[in-house]
Short mmCIF file of C-alpha atoms in Angstrom, two decimals:
data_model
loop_
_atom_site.label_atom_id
_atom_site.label_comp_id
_atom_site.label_asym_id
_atom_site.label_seq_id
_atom_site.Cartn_x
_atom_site.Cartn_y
_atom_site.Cartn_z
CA UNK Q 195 -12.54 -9.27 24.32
CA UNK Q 196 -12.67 -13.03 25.17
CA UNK Q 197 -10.04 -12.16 28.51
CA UNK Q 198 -11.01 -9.71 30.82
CA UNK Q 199 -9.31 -8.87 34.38
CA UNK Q 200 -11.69 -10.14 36.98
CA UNK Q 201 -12.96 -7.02 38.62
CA UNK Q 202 -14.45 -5.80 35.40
CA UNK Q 203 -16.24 -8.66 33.94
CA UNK Q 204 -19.81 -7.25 35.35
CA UNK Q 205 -18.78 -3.91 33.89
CA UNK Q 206 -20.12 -2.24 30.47
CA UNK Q 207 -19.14 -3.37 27.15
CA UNK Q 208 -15.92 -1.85 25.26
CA UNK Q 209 -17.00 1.52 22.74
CA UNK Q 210 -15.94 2.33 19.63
CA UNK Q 211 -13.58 5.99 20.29
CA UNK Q 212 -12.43 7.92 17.24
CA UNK Q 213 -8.74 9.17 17.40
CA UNK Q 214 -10.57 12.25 16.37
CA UNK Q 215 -12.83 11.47 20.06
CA UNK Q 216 -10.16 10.73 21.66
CA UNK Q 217 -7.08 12.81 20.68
CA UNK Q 218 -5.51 16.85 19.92
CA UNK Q 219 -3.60 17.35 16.85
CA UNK Q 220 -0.15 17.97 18.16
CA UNK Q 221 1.32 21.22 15.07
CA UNK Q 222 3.67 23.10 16.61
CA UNK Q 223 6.58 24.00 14.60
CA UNK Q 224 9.90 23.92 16.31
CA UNK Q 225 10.63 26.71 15.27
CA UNK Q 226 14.51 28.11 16.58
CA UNK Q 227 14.68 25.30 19.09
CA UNK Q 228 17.59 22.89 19.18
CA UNK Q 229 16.23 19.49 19.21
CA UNK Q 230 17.08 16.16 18.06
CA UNK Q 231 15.32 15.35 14.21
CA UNK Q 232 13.80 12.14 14.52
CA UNK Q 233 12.60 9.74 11.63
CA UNK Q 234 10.13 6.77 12.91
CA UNK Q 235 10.85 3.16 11.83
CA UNK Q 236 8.76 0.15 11.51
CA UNK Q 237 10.02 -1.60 14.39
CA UNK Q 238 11.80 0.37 15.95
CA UNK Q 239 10.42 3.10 16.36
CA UNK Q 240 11.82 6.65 16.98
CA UNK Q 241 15.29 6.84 15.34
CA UNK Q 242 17.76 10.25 15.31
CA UNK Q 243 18.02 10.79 11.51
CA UNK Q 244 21.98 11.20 11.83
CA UNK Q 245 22.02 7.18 13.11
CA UNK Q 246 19.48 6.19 10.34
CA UNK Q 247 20.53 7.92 7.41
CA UNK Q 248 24.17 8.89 7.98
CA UNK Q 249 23.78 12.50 8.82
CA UNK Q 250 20.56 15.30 9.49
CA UNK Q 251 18.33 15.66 6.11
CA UNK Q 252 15.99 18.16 7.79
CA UNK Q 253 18.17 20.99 6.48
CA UNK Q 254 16.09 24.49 5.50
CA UNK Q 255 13.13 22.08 6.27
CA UNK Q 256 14.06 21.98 10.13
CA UNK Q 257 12.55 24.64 11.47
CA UNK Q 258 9.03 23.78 9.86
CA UNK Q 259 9.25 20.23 11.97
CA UNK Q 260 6.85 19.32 14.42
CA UNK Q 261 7.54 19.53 18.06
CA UNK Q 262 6.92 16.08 19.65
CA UNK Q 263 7.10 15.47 23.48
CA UNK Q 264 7.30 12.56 25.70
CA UNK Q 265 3.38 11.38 25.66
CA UNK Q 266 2.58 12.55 22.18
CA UNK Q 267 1.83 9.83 19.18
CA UNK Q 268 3.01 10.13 15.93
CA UNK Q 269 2.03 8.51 12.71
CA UNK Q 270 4.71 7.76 9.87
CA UNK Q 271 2.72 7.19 6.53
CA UNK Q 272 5.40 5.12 5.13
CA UNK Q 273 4.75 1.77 4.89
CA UNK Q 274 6.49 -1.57 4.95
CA UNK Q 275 6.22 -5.05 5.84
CA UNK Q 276 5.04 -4.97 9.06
CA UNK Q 277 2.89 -2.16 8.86
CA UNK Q 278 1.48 -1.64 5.18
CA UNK Q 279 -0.50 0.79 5.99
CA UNK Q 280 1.55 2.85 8.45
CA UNK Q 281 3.41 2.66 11.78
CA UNK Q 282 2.74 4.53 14.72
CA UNK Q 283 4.50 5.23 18.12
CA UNK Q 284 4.71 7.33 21.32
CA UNK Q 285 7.27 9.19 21.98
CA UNK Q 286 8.84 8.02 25.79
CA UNK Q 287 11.98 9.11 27.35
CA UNK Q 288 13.26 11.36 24.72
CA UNK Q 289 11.48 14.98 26.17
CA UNK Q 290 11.28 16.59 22.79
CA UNK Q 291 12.33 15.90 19.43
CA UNK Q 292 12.03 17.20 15.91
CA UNK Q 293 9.33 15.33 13.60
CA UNK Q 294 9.24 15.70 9.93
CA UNK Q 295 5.44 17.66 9.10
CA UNK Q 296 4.30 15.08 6.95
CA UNK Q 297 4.05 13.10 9.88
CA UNK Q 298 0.71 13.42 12.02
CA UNK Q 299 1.57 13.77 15.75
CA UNK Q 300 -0.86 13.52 18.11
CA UNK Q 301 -1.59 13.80 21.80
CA UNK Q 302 -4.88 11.54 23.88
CA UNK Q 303 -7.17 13.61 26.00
CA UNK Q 304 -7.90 13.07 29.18
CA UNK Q 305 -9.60 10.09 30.35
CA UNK Q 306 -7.37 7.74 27.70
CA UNK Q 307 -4.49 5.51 28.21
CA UNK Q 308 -1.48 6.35 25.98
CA UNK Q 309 0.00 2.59 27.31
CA UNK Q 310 -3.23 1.09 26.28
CA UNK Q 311 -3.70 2.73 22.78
CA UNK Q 312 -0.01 1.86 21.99
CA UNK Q 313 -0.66 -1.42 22.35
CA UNK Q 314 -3.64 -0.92 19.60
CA UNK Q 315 -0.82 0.85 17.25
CA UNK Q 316 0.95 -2.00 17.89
CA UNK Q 317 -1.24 -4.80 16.57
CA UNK Q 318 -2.00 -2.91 13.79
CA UNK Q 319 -5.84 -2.10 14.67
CA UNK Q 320 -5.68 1.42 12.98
CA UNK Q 321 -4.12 -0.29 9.36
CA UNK Q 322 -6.81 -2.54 9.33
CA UNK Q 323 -9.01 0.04 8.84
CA UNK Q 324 -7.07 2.67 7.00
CA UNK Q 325 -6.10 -0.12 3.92
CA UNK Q 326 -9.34 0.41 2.73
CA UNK Q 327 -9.33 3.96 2.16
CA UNK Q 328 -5.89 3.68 0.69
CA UNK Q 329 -6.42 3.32 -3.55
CA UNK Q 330 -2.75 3.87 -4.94
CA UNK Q 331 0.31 2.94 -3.42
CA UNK Q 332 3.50 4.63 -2.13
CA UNK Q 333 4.19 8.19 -3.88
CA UNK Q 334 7.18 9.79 -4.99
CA UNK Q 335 8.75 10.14 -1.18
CA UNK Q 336 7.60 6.46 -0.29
CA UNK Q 337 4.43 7.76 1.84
CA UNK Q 338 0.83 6.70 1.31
CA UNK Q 339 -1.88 8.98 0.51
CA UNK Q 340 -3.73 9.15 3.41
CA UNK Q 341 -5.44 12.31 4.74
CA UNK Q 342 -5.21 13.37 8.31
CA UNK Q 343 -9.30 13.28 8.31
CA UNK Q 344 -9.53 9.52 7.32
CA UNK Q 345 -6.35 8.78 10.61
CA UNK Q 346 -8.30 10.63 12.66
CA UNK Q 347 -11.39 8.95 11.75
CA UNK Q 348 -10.43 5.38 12.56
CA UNK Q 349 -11.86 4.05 15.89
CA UNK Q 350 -10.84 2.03 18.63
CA UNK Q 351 -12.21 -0.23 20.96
CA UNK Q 352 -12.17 1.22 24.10
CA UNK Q 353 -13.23 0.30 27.86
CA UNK Q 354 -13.11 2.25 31.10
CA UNK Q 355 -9.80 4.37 31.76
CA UNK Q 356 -9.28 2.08 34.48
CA UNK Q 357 -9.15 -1.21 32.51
CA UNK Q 358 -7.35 0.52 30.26
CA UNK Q 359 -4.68 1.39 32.61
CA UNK Q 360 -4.94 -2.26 33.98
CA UNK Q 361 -4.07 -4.01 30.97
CA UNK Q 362 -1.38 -1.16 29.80
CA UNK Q 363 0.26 -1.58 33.36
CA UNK Q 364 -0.46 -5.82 32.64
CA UNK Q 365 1.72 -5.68 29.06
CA UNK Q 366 4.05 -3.07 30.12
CA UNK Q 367 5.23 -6.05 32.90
CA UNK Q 368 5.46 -8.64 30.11
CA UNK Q 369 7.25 -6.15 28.27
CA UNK Q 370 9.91 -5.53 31.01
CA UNK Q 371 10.50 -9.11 31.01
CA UNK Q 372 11.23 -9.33 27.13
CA UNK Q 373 13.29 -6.30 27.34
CA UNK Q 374 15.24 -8.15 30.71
CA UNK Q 375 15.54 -11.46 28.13
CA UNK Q 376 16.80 -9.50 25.26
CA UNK Q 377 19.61 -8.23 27.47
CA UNK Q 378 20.17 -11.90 28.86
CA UNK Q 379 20.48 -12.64 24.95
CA UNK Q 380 22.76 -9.84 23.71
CA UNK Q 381 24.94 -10.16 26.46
CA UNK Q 382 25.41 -13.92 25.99
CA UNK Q 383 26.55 -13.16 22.23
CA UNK Q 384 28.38 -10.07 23.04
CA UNK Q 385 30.60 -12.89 25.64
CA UNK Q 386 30.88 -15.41 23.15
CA UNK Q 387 32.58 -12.61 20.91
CA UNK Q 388 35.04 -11.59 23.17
CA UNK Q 389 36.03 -15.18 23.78
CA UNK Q 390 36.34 -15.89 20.14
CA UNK Q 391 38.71 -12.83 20.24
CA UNK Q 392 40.82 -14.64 22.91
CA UNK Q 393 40.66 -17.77 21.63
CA UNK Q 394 41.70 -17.96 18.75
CA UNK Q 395 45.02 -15.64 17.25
CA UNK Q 396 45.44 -12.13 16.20
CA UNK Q 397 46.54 -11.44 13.05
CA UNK Q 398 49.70 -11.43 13.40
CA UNK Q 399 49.96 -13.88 16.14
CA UNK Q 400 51.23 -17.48 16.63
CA UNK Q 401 48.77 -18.04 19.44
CA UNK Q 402 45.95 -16.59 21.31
CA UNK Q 403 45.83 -13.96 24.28
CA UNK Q 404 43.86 -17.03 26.46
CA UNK Q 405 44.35 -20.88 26.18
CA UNK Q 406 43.10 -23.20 28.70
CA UNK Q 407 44.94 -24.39 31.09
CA UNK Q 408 46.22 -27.74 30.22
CA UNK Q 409 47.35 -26.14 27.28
CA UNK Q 410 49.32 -22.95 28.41
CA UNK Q 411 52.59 -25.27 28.14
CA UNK Q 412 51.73 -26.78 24.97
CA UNK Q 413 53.81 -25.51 21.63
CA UNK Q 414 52.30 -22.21 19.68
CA UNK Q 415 49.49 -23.00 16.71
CA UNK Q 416 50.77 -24.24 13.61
CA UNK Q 417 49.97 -22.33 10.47
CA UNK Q 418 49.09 -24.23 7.29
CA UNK Q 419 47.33 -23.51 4.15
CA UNK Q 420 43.37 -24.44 4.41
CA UNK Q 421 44.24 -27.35 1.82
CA UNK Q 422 46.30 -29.74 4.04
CA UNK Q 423 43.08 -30.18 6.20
CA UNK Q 424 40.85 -31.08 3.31
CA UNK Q 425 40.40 -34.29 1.80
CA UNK Q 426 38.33 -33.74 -0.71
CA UNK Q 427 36.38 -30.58 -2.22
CA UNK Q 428 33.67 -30.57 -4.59
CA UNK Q 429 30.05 -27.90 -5.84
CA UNK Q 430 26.83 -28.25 -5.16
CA UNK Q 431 24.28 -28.92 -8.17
CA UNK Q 432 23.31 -27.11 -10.75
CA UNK Q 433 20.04 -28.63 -11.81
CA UNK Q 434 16.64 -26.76 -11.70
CA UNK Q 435 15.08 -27.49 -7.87
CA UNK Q 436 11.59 -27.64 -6.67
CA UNK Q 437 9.19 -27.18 -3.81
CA UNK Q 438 8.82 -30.91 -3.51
CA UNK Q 439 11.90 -33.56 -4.32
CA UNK Q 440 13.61 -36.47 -3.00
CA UNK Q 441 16.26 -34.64 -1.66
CA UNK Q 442 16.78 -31.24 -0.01
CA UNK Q 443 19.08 -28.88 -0.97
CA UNK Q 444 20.84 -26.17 0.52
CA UNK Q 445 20.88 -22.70 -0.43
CA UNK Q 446 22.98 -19.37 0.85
CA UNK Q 447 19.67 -18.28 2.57
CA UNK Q 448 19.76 -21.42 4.80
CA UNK Q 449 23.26 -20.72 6.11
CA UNK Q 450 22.91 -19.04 9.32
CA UNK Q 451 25.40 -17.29 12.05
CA UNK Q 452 27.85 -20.48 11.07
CA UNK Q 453 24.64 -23.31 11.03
CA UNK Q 454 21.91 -24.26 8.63
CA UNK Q 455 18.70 -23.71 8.94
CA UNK Q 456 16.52 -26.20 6.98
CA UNK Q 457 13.30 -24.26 6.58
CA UNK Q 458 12.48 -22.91 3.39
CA UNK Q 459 14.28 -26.00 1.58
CA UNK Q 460 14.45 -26.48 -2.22
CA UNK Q 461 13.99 -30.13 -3.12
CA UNK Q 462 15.71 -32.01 -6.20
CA UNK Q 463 15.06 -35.75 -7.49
CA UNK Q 464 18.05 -37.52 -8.54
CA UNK Q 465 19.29 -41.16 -9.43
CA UNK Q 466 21.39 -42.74 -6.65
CA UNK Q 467 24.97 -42.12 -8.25
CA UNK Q 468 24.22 -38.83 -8.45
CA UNK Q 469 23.10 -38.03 -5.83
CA UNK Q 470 26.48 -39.95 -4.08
CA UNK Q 471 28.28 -37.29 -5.87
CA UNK Q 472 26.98 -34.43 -3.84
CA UNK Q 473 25.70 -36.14 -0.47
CA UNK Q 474 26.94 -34.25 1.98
CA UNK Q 475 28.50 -35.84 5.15
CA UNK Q 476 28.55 -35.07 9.01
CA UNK Q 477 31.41 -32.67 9.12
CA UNK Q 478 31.50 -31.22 6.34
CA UNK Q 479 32.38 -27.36 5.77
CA UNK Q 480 30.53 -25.28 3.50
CA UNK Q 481 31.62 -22.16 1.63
CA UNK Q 482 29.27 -20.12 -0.09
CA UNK Q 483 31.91 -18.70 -2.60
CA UNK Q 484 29.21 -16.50 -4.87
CA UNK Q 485 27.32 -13.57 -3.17
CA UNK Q 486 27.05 -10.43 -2.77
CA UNK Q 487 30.28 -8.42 -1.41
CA UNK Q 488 28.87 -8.19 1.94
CA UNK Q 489 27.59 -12.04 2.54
CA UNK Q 490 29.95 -13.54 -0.30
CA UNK Q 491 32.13 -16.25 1.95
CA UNK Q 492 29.79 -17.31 4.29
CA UNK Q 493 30.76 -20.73 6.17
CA UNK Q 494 28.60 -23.08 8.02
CA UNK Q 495 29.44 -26.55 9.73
CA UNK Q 496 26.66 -29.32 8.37
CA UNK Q 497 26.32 -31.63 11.23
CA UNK Q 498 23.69 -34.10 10.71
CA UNK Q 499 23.18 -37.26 9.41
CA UNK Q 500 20.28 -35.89 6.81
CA UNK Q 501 20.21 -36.81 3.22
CA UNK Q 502 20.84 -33.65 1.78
CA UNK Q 503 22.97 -31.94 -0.94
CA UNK Q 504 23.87 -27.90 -2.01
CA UNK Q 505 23.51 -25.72 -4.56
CA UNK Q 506 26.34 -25.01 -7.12
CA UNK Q 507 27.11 -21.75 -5.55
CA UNK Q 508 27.87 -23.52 -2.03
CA UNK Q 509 31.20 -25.13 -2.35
CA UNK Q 510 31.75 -28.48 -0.22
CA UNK Q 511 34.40 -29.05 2.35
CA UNK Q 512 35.54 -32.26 3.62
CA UNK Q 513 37.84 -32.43 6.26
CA UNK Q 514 40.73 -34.43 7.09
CA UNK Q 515 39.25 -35.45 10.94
CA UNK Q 516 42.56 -36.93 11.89
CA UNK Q 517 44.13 -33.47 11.90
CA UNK Q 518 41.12 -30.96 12.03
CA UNK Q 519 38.18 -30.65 14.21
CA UNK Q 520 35.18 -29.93 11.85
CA UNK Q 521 33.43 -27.83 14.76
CA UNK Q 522 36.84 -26.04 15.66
CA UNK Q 523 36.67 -25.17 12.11
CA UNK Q 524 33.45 -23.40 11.75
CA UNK Q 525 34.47 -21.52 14.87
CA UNK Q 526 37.31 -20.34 13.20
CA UNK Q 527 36.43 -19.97 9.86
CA UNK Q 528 33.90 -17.33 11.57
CA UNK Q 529 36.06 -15.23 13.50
CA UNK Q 530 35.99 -11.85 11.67
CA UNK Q 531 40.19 -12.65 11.17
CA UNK Q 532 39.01 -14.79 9.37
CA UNK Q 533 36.16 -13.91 7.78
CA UNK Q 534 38.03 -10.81 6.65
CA UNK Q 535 40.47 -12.79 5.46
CA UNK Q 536 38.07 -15.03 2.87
CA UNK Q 537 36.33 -11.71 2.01
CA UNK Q 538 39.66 -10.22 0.62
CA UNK Q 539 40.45 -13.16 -1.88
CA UNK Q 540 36.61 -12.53 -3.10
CA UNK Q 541 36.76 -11.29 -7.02
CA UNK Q 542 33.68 -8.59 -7.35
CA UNK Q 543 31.81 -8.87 -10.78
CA UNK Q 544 28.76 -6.37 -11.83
CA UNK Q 545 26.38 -7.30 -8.50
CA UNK Q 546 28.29 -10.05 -6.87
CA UNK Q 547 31.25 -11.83 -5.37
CA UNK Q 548 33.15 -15.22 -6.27
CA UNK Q 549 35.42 -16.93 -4.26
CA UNK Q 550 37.58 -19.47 -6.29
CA UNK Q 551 37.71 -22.69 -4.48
CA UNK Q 552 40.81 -23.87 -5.48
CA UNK Q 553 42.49 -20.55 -4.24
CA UNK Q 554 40.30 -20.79 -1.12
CA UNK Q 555 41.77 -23.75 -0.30
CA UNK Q 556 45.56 -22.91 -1.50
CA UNK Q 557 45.92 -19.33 -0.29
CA UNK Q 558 44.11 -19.88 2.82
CA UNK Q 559 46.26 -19.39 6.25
CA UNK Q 560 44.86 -20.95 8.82
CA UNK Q 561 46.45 -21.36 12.46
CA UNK Q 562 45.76 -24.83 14.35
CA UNK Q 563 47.12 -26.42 17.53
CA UNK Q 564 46.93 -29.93 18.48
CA UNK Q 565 43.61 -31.63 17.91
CA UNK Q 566 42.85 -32.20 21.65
CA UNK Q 567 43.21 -28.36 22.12
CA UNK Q 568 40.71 -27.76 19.13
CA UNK Q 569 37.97 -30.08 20.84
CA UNK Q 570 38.32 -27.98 24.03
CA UNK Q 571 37.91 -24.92 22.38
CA UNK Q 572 35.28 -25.96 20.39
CA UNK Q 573 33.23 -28.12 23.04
CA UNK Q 574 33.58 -24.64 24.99
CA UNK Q 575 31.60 -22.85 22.66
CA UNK Q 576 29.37 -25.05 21.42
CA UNK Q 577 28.47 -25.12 25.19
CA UNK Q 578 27.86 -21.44 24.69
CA UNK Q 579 26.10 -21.65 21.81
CA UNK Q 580 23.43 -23.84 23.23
CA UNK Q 581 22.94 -21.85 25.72
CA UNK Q 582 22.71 -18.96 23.61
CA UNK Q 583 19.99 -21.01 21.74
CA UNK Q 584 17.71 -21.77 25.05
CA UNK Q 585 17.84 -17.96 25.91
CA UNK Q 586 16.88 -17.12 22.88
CA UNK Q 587 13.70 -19.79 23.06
CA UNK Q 588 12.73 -18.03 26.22
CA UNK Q 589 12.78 -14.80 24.75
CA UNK Q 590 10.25 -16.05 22.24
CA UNK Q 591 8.39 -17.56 23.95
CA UNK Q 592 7.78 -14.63 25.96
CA UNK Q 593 7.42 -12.83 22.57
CA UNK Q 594 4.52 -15.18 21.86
CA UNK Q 595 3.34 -15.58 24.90
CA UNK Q 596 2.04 -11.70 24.89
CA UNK Q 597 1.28 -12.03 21.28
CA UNK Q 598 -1.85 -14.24 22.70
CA UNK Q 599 -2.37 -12.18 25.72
CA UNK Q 600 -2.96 -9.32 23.29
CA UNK Q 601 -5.17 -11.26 21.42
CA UNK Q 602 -7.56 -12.51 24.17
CA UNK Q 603 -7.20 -8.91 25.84
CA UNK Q 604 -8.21 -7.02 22.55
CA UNK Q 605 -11.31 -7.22 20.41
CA UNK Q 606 -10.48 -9.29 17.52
CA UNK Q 607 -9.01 -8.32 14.27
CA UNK Q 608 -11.60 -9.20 12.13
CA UNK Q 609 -13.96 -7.04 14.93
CA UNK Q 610 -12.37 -3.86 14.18
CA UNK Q 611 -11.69 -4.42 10.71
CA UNK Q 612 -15.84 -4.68 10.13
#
């Protein structure tokens, strides 16, 4: 590798170890033990089959599982995007579960690091090697045709156990720290939900549970149909779009927990009028009124001063400033009140959803209070939302950050792959 810890630079060169070297076949049934039946996902990792698929499929099959315990590998065959040829993970903190047999479970011998080789598993070094033993794809029960002789079979690089333990016990830190970020993350959003529970009404409700305090005196919310805060309302384009264009357009995949996200743009070329016809403007609130039944009436807040337009499925709304907050209304608008609310006057057709805009607009009921009130609440969690944001650029930057470390601590890809 091109990074090594200082006290073994002057030490022998990594080996090539076979899993077949270096590891026991792990084949006990369970047999008429209770355990938990497991599935592994790409990912994720182990998963109890009840919380992945709804309920226990091992059924007359159960007692023909393998018996996995904390320490012990094992290799799902399935593959998907992140691991085409396979995923596979060691089993921590769970004692003993139930594996389905045509997974191959395996334990390391002494004198190897399960740490270490999990962090091999993890960049993918055995798929780089099993892809080209692998002629056909998927079979009937989605799992690749590959024999337990060819796993077993692929090598790793491998130095002493002790720099093996060093750089397990090295990423297993950085790790602790991404785990300790992804909390920081998770419970930043899980706050920001609970306020927008407080802030904003129940159904039901003239005003909200909490208000701040130079409001508390202040008159209940007002309801009014969506329409009296919109000034005008118009689609998106339909003309054909391009990779390259004048002007960007915006599509349902680039609106994002209430934002936009302008990677992956489509691009269109238009004359000036028309293109005046569908600019969209600093405030503006956008409905995407056909989708499927679960994303159908998505809303995000365009804030920018970019010359950009939508497609025909995004509907255009702009606001009446003078009496509505544009940022208030994205908040709201993605409360799940709310969003329940838009999802109910939804018509479902054969695969999708369509929200009419005009009865968007007319049917509607929103609940507002005075505009200074709506700034507060708004400027509070737009606070929180850029905060949010900077937590979450720590976390990957972390997540990069041992990405490389992995890199310079590993032989190369292209090393193991010849």
């Amino acid at each position: 590798p091109t990074l090594r810890f200082p006290e073994f630079r002057d030490t022998q060169g990594w080996k090539y170890v076979s899993l077949q070297e270096a590891s026991v076949p792990v084949v006990e049934r369970v047999g008429q033990r209770k355990l938990t039946p497991v599935s592994v996902s790409a990912g994720t990792g182990f998963v109890p089959q009840s919380e992945k698929f709804g309920r226990d499929i091992s059924g007359n099959q159960y007692q023909l599982y393998t018996l996995v315990s904390d320490g012990d590998f094992v290799f799902n065959k399935g593959n998907s995007l992140k691991f085409p040829q396979g995923c596979v993970y060691l089993l921590q903190g769970w004692g003993q579960v139930a594996a389905p047999n045509v997974f191959i479970c395996f334990r390391l011998k002494d004198g190897y690091s399960n740490g270490f080789f999990q962090s091999c598993f993890e960049q993918n070094l055995h798929g780089r090697q099993l892809k080209k033993h692998i002629t056909s794809g998927a079979r009937g029960n989605g799992l690749l045709n590959i024999a337990k002789e060819t796993f077993f079979g692929i090598e790793m690089p491998t130095p002493s156990l002790a720099e093996q333990q060093k750089i397990a016990d090295f990423l297993t830190s950085v790790d602790e720290l991404i785990v300790a970020q992804t909390r920081k993350v998770d419970a930043l959003k899980t706050h920001k939900k609970g306020l927008m529970q407080q802030l904003f009404p129940r159904e039901g409700e003239t005003q909200p549970r909490l208000r701040f305090p130079e409001f508390k005196d202040v008159a209940g919310w007002d309801a009014h149909p969506f329409e009296d805060f919109v000034a005008k309302s118009f689609y998106g384009t339909s003309n054909s779009t391009s990779p390259t264009g004048r002007y960007p357009v915006l599509r349902m995949g680039n609106m994002v927990d209430g934002g936009l996200n302008f990677t992956n743009l489509a691009y269109i070329d238009l004359d000036a009028d028309s293109f005046e016809s569908f600019r969209l403007k600093d405030g503006d609130i956008l409905l995407n009124r056909t989708n499927s039944p679960a994303l159908v009436g998505k809303i995000s807040l365009f804030s920018s001063d970019i010359e950009c337009i939508t497609a025909s499925y995004i509907v255009t709304y702009r606001l009446k400033k003078q009496r509505i907050y544009p940022s208030f209304c994205n908040f709201m608008l993605n409360t799940p009140m709310y969003q329940g609310r838009i999802k109910r006057l939804a018509k479902p057709s054969v695969s999708q959803a369509n929200i009419n805009p005009t009865t968007f607009k007319k049917e509607l009921i929103v609940s507002v209070p005075t505009l200074s009130e709506q700034r507060r609440i708004a400027d509070c969690f737009t606070s929180l939302d850029d905060l949010i944001i900077a937590e979450t650029e720590r976390l990957d930057a972390l997540r990069a950050y041992k990405k490389g470390l992995m890199q310079q601590l590993f032989h190369s890809a292209a090393e193991v792959e010849a």
